[in-house]
Coordinates of C-alpha atoms and ligand atoms in Angstrom, one line a residue:
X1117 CA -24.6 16.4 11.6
X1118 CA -25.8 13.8 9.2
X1119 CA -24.7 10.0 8.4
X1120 CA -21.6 9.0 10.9
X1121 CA -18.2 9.9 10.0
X1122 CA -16.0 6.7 9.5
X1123 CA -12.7 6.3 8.9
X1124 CA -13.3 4.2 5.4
X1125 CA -17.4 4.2 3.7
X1126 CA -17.4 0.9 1.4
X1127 CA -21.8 0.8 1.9
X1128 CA -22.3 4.2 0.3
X1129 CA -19.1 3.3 -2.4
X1130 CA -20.9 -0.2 -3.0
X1131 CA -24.3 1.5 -3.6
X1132 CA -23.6 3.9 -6.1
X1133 CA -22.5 1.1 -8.1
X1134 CA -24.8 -1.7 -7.1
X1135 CA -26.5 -2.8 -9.9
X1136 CA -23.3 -3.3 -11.9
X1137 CA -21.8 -4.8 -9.1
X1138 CA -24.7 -7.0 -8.4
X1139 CA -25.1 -8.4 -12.2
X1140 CA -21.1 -9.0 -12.4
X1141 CA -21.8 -11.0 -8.9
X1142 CA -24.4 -12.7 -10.3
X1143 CA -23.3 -13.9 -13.4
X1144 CA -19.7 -15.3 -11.7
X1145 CA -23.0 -17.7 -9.6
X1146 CA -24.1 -18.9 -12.4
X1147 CA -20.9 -19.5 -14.6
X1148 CA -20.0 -21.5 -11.8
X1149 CA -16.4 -21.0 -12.7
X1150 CA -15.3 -20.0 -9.1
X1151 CA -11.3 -20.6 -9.9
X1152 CA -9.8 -19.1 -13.1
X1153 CA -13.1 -17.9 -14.9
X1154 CA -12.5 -15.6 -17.5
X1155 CA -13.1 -12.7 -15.3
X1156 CA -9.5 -12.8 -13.7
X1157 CA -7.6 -13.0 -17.3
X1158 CA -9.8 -10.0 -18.6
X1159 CA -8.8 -7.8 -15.1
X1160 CA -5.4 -8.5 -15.3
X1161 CA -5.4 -7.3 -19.1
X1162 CA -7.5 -4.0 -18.2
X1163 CA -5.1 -3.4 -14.7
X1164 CA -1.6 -3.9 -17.6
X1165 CA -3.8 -1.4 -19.2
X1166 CA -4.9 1.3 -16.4
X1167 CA -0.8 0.8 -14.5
X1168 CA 1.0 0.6 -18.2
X1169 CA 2.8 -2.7 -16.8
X1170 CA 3.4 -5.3 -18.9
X1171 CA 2.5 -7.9 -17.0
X1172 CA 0.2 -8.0 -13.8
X1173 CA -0.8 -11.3 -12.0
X1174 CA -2.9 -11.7 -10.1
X1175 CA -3.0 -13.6 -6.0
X1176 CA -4.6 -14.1 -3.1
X1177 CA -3.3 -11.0 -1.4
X1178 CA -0.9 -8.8 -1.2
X1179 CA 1.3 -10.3 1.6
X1180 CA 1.0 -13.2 -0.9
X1181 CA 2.1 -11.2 -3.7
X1182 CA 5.4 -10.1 -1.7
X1183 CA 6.1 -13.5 -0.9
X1184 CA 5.8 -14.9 -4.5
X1185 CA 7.8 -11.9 -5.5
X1186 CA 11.1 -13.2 -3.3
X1187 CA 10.1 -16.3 -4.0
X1188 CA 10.9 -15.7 -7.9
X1189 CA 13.7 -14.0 -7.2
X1190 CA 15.6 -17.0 -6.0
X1191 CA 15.8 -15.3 -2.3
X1192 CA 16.1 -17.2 1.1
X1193 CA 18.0 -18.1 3.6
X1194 CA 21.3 -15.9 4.1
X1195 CA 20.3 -13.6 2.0
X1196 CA 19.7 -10.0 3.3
X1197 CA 16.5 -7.8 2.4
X1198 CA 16.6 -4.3 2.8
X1199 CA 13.2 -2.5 3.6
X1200 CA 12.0 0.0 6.9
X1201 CA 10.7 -0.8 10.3
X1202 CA 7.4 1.6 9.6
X1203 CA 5.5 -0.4 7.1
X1204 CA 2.7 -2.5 8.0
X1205 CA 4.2 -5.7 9.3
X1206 CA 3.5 -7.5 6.0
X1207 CA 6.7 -6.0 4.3
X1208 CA 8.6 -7.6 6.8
X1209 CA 6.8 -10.9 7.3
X1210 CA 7.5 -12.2 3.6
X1211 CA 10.7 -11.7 4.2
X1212 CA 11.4 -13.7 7.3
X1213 CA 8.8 -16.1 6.1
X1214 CA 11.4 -17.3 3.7
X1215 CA 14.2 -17.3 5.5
X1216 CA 15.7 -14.0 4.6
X1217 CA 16.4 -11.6 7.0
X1218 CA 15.3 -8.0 7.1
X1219 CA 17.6 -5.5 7.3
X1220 CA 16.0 -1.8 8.5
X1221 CA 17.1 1.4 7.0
X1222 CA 14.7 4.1 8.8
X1223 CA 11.9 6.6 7.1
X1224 CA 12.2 10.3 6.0
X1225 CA 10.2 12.4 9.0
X1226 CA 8.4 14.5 6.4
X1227 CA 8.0 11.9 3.6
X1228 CA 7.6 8.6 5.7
X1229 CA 9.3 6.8 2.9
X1230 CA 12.5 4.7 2.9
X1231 CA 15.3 7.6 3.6
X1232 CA 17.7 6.7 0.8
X1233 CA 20.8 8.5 2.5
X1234 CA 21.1 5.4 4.9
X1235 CA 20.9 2.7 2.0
X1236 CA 24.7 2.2 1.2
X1237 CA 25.6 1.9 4.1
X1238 CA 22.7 -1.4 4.8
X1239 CA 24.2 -2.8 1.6
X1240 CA 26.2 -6.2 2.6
X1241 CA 27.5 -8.8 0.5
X1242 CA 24.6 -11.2 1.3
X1243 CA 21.9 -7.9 0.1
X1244 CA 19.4 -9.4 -2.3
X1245 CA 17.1 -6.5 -3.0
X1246 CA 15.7 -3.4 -1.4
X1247 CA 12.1 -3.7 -0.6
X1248 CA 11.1 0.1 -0.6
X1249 CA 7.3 0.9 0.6
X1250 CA 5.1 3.6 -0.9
X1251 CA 3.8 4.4 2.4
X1252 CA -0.2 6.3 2.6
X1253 CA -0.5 6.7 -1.1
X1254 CA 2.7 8.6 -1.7
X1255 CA 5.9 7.0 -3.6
X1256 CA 9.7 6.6 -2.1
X1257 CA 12.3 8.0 -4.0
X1258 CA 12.6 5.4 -6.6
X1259 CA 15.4 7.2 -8.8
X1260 CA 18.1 7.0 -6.1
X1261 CA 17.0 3.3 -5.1
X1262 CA 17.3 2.3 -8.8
X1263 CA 20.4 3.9 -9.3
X1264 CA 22.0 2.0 -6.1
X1265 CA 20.4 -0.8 -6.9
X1266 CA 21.8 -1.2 -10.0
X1267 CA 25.5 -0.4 -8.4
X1268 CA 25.3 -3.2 -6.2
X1269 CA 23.5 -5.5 -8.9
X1270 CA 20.5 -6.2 -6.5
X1271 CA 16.8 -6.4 -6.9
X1272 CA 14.2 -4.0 -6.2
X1273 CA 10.8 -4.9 -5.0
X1274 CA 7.9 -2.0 -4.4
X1275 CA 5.3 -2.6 -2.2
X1276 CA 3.3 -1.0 -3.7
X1277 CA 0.0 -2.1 -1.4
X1278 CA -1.2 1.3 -0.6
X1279 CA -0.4 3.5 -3.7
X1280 CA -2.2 1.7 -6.6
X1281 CA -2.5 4.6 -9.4
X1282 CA 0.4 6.7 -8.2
X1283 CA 2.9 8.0 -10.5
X1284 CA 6.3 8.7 -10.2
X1285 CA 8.5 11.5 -12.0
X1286 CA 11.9 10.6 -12.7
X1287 CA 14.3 13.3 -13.5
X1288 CA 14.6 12.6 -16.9
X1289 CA 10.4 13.3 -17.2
X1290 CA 9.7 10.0 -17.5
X1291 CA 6.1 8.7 -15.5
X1292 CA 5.9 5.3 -14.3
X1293 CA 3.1 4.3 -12.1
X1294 CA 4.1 2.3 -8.5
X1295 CA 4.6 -0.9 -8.7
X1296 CA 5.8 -1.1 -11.8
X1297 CA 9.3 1.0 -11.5
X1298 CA 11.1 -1.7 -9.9
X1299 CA 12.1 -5.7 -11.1
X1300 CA 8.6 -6.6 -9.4
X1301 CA 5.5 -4.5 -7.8
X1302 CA 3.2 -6.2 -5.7
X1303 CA -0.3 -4.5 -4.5
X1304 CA -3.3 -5.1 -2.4
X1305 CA -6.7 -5.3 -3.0
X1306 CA -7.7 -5.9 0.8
X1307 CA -11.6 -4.0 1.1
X1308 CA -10.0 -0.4 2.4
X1309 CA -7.3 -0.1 -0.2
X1310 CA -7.9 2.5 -2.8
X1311 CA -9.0 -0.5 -5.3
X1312 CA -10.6 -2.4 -2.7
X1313 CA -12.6 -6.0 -3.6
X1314 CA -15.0 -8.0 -1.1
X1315 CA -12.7 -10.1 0.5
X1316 CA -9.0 -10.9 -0.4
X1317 CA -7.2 -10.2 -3.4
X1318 CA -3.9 -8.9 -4.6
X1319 CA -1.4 -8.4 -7.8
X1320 CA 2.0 -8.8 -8.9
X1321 CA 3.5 -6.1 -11.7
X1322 CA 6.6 -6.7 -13.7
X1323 CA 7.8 -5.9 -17.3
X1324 CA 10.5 -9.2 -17.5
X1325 CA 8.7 -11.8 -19.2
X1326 CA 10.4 -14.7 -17.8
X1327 CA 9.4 -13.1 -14.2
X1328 CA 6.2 -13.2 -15.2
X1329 CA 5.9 -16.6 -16.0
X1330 CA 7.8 -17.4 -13.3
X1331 CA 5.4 -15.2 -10.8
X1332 CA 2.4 -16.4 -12.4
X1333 CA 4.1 -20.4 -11.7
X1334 CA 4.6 -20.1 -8.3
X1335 CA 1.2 -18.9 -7.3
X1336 CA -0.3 -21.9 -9.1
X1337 CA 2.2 -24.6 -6.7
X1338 CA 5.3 -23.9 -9.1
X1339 CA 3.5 -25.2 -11.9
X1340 CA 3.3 -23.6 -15.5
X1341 CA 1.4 -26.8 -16.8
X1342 CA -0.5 -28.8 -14.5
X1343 CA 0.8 -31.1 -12.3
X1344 CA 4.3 -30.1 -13.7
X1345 CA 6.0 -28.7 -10.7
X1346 CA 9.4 -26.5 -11.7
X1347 CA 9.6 -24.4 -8.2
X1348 CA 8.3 -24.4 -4.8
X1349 CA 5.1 -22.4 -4.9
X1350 CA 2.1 -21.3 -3.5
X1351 CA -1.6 -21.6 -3.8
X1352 CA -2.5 -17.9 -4.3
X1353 CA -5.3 -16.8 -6.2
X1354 CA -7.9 -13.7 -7.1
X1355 CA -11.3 -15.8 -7.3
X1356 CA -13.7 -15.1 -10.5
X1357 CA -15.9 -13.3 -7.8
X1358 CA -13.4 -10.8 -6.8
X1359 CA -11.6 -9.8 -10.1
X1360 CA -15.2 -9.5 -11.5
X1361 CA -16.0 -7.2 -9.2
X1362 CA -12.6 -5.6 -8.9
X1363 CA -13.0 -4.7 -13.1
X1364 CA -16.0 -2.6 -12.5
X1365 CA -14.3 -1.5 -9.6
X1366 CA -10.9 -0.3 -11.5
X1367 CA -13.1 2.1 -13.9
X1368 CA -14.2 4.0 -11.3
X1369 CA -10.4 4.0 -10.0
X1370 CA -9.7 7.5 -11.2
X1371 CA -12.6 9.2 -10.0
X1372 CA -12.3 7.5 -6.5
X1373 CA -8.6 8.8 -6.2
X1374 CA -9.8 12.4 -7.1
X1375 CA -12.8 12.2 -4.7
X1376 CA -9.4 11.1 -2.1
X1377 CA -7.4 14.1 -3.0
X1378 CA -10.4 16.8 -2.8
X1379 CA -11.1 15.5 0.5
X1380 CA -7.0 15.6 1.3
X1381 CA -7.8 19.4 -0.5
X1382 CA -10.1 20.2 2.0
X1383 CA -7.7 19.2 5.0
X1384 CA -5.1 21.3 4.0
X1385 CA -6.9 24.4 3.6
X1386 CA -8.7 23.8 7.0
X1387 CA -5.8 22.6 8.9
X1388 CA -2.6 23.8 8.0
X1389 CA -2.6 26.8 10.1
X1390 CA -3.5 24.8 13.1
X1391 CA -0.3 24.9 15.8
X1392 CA 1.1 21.7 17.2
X1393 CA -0.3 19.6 14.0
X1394 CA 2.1 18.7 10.9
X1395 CA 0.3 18.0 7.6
X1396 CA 1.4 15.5 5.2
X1397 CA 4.0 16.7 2.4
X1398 CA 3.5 16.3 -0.8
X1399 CA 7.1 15.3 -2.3
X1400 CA 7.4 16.7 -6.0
X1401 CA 8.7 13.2 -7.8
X1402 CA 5.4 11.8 -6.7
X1403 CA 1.4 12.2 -6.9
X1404 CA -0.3 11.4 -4.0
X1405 CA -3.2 9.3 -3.9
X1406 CA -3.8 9.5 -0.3
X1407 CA -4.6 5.9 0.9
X1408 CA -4.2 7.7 4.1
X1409 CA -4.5 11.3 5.2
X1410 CA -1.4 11.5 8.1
X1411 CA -0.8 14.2 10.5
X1412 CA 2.1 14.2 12.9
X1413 CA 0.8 15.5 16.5
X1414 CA 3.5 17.2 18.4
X1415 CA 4.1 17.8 22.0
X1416 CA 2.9 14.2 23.0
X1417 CA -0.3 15.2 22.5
X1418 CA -1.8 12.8 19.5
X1419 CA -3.1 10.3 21.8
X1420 CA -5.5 13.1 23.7
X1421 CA -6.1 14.3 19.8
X1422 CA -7.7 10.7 18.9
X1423 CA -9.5 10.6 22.3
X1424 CA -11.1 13.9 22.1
X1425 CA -12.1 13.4 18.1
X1426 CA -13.4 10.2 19.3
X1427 CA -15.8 11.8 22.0
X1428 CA -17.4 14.3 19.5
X1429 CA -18.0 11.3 17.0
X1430 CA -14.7 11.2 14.8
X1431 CA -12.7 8.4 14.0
X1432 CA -8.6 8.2 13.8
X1433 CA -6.1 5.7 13.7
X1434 CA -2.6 4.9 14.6
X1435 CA -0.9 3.3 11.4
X1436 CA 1.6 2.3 13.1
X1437 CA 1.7 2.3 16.9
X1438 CA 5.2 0.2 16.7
X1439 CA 8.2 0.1 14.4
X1440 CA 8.8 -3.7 12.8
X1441 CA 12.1 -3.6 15.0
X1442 CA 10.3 -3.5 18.2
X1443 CA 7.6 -6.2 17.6
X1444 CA 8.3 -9.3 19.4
X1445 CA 8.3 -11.3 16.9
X1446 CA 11.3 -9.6 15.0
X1447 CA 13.5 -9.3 18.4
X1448 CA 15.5 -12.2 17.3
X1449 CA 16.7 -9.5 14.6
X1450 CA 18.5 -8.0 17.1
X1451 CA 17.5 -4.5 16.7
X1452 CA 16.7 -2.3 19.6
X1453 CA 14.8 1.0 20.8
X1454 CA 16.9 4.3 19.5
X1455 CA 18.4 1.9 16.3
X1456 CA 15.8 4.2 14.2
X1457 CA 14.8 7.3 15.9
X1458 CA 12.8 8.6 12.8
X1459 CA 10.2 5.6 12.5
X1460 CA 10.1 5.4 16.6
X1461 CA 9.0 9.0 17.0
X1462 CA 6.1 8.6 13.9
X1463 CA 5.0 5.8 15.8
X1464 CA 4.3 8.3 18.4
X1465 CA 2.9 11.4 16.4
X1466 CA 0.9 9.8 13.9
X1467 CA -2.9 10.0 13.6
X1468 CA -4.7 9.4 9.7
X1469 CA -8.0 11.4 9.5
X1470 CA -11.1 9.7 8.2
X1471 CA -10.2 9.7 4.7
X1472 CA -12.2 7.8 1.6
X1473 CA -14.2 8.6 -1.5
X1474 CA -17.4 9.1 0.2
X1475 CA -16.5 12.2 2.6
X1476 CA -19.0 14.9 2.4
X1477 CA -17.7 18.7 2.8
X1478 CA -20.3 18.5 5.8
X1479 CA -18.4 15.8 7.6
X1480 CA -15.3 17.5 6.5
X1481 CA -16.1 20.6 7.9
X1482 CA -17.2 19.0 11.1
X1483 CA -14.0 17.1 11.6
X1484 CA -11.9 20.2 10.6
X1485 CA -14.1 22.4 13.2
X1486 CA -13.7 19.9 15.9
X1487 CA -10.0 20.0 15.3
X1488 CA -9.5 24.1 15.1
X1489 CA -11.6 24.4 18.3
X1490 CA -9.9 21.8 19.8
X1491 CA -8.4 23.1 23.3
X1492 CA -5.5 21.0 23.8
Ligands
PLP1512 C1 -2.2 -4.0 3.0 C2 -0.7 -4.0 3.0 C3 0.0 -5.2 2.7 C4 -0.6 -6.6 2.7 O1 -1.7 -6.7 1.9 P1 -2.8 -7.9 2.2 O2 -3.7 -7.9 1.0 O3 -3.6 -7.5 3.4 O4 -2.1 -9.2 2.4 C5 1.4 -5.2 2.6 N1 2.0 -4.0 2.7 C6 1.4 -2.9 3.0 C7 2.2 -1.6 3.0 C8 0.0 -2.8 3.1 O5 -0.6 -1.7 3.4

C-alpha cells in the first residue's frame, strides 16, 4: 500500500498546482484589495463562460446563495417550498430561515433525486417554487419539474451545490448545465466540492437580468449603490482570495471531473458483480460528475461494511444518516417516520466510497479488493 486512502485529497490537488496557486495568493496580499478586487468580477465572467449562464454571482456560500435566491424571489412567510428530506440540511434550512415552510416530496431509490411522480400532488395554493437537488453529482429530472412548474406558475430553484459542470439533456437535445436550467441555480464552493476554494465561497446562476441585479443587491445589504438600500439583504461575499484561487481552480475543472469519473470507471468494473451492494445509476438525461461515489448496502449490512473498510485503512461516509423530516429541528413541520419511505431507507443503505481527483488505481484496487473479499 502507499500514501493513505482518504475520502477527499486537497494536499496532493493543491500541489500540482502550487506555484500558480501560490502567485495568485500572493499577489491578492499585496493588492491589498481583500473585498471586491478585480479577481471576483473576472471569475464570475470566466464561470458565465465555463456553465454558459448569463449571469453568475457570486457569495459567501452556498447556503448563502440559496437563501439570497428565496430572498429575490419575494418568498417568506406562508409561502410553501417544495424540495426532499434527503439533501444535506442546507436545502431545507434557507427555507425555514425565511419563514417559508418546506414541503417534502421523497427521492427516486435508484436516482436519489426528487421523484417527480409525487410533485402535483405537494402543489398547494401557497407553493412558491420547487427547490429540486442534484444530489452526488447527478441532475433530477429537470424537464418534468419545468414543465409543472410552469403549470402552476411557480418558481424553480436548483441546488445545484454538488453538481457544478453537469449537463442535462432535455428531450428536445437541448444541453444546459445545472444550475442554470431553472429561474435561479445556486452552488458551492465549500473545500470538498468538485470546484473547491480554501475556505467558503459560493455562486448564484440565472439568465433574468433583473434577477440578477436583484441577486447581486441582496448579497451586498439590498443595496445596488451604496448606502441605497432597496431590499432586505445579506452580507455575502466570495473574497479576492478565494475567487483568485478559485479561477485557476475552474481551468483545471474539466480534467478534475474526468479524473472523478475514471475513478467512478474503475468502481463499476470492480464492483458491480459484488452481491448485497447496489451501484449508483447513471440516469440517461444527465452526466454524472460524481461529487460522490454512492452504493446502497442491503441486508442491514452497510454499517459492518464502513466498520470493516475502516479496519483495513478505508474511509466511507454516510451522506445522510437522517432524512430532513426527522431532524429535530424540522419536527415542528409535522412530518413523521414512514411519511417517506424511499429517503428513510437510503438513510440506511447508503455508504460513498473514497472518491476525488487524486485516487490512484493502486488505492482503487485496494479498496475494490478489500470490498470483493469482504466476508460479510
Ligand atoms: C454543500 C451543500 C450546500 C451548502 O453549501 P455551503 O457552501 O456549505 O453553505 C447546500 N446544499 C447541498 C446539497 C450541499 O451539498
Amino acid at each position: 500500500m502507499t500514501a493513505p486512502i482518504t475520502m477527499v485529497d486537497l494536499q496532493n490537488q493543491y500541489l500540482r498546482i502550487k506555484p500558480e496557486i501560490d502567485a495568485a495568493i500572493q499577489r491578492v496580499l499585496h493588492s491589498t484589495a481583500f473585498i471586491q478586487g478585480k479577481e471576483v468580477a473576472n471569475f464570475e465572467e470566466k464561470l458565465e463562460q465555463f456553465t454558459s449562464s448569463k449571469y453568475v454571482i457570486s457569495c459567501g456560500n452556498g447556503t448563502d446563495a440559496l437563501l439570497a435566491a428565496l430572498i429575490a424571489l419575494g418568498i417568506g412567510p406562508g409561502d410553501e417550498v417544495i424540495t426532499v428530506p434527503f439533501t444535506f440540511i442546507a436545502t431545507v434550512e434557507a427555507i425555514a430561515l425565511i419563514g417559508a415552510k418546506p414541503v417534502f416530496v421523497d427521492v427516486c431509490e435508484d436516482s436519489f433525486n426528487m421523484n417527480v411522480q409525487q410533485l402535483e400532488n405537494a402543489i398547494t395554493p401557497k407553493t412558491r417554487a420547487i427547490l429540486p437537488v442534484h444530489l452526488y453529482g447527478q441532475c433530477a429530472d429537470m424537464e418534468p419539474i419545468l414543465k409543472i412548474a410552469k403549470q402552476h406558475d411557480i418558481r424553480v430553484i436548483e441546488d445545484a451545490c454538488q453538481a457544478i459542470g453537469t449537463k442535462y439533456t432535455f428531450s428536445d437535445g437541448t444541453v444546459k448545465q445545472a444550475g442554470t436550467i431553472g429561474d435561479i441555480g445556486c452552488t458551492s464552493f465549500f473545500p470538498s466540492k468538485n470546484l473547491g476554494c480554501y475556505g467558503d465561497g459560493g455562486a448564484i446562476m440565472t439568465q433574468n437580468s433583473d434577477l440578477a441585479d436583484k441577486l447581486r443587491a441582496i448579497c451586498r445589504h439590498g443595496s445596488a449603490q451604496k448606502y441605497h438600500h432597496d431590499y432586505i439583504g445579506i452580507n455575502s461575499r466570495l473574497d479576492t482570495l478565494q475567487a483568485a484561487i478559485l479561477d485557476i481552480k475552474l481551468k483545471h475543472l474539466d480534467e478534475y471531473i474526468t479524473n472523478r469519473q475514471n475513478a467512478a470507471e474503475y468502481y463499476y468494473k470492480a464492483l458491480s458483480a459484488v452481491k448485497g451492494l447496489a451501484l449508483p445509476i447513471r440516469v440517461p438525461y444527465s452526466t454524472h460528475t460524481f461529487h460522490q461515489f454512492t452504493l446502497k448496502v442491503k441486508d442491514s449490512k452497510r454499517d459492518a461494511l464502513k466498520q470493516y473498510l475502516s479496519e483495513k485503512g478505508i474511509p466511507s461516509m454516510v451522506y445522510y444518516p437522517i432524512p430532513a423530516h426527522l431532524q429535530p429541528a424540522y419536527r415542528y413541520l409535522g412530518y413523521q417516520e414512514g411519511d417517506f419511505p424511499v429517503s428513510e431507507q437510503l438513510c440506511k443503505e447508503v455508504l460513498s466510497l473514497p472518491m476525488h481527483t487524486e485516487l490512484t488505481e493502486d488505492q482503487l484496487q485496494y479498496i475494490c479488493e478489500t470490498i470483493v473479499n469482504c466476508p460479510l
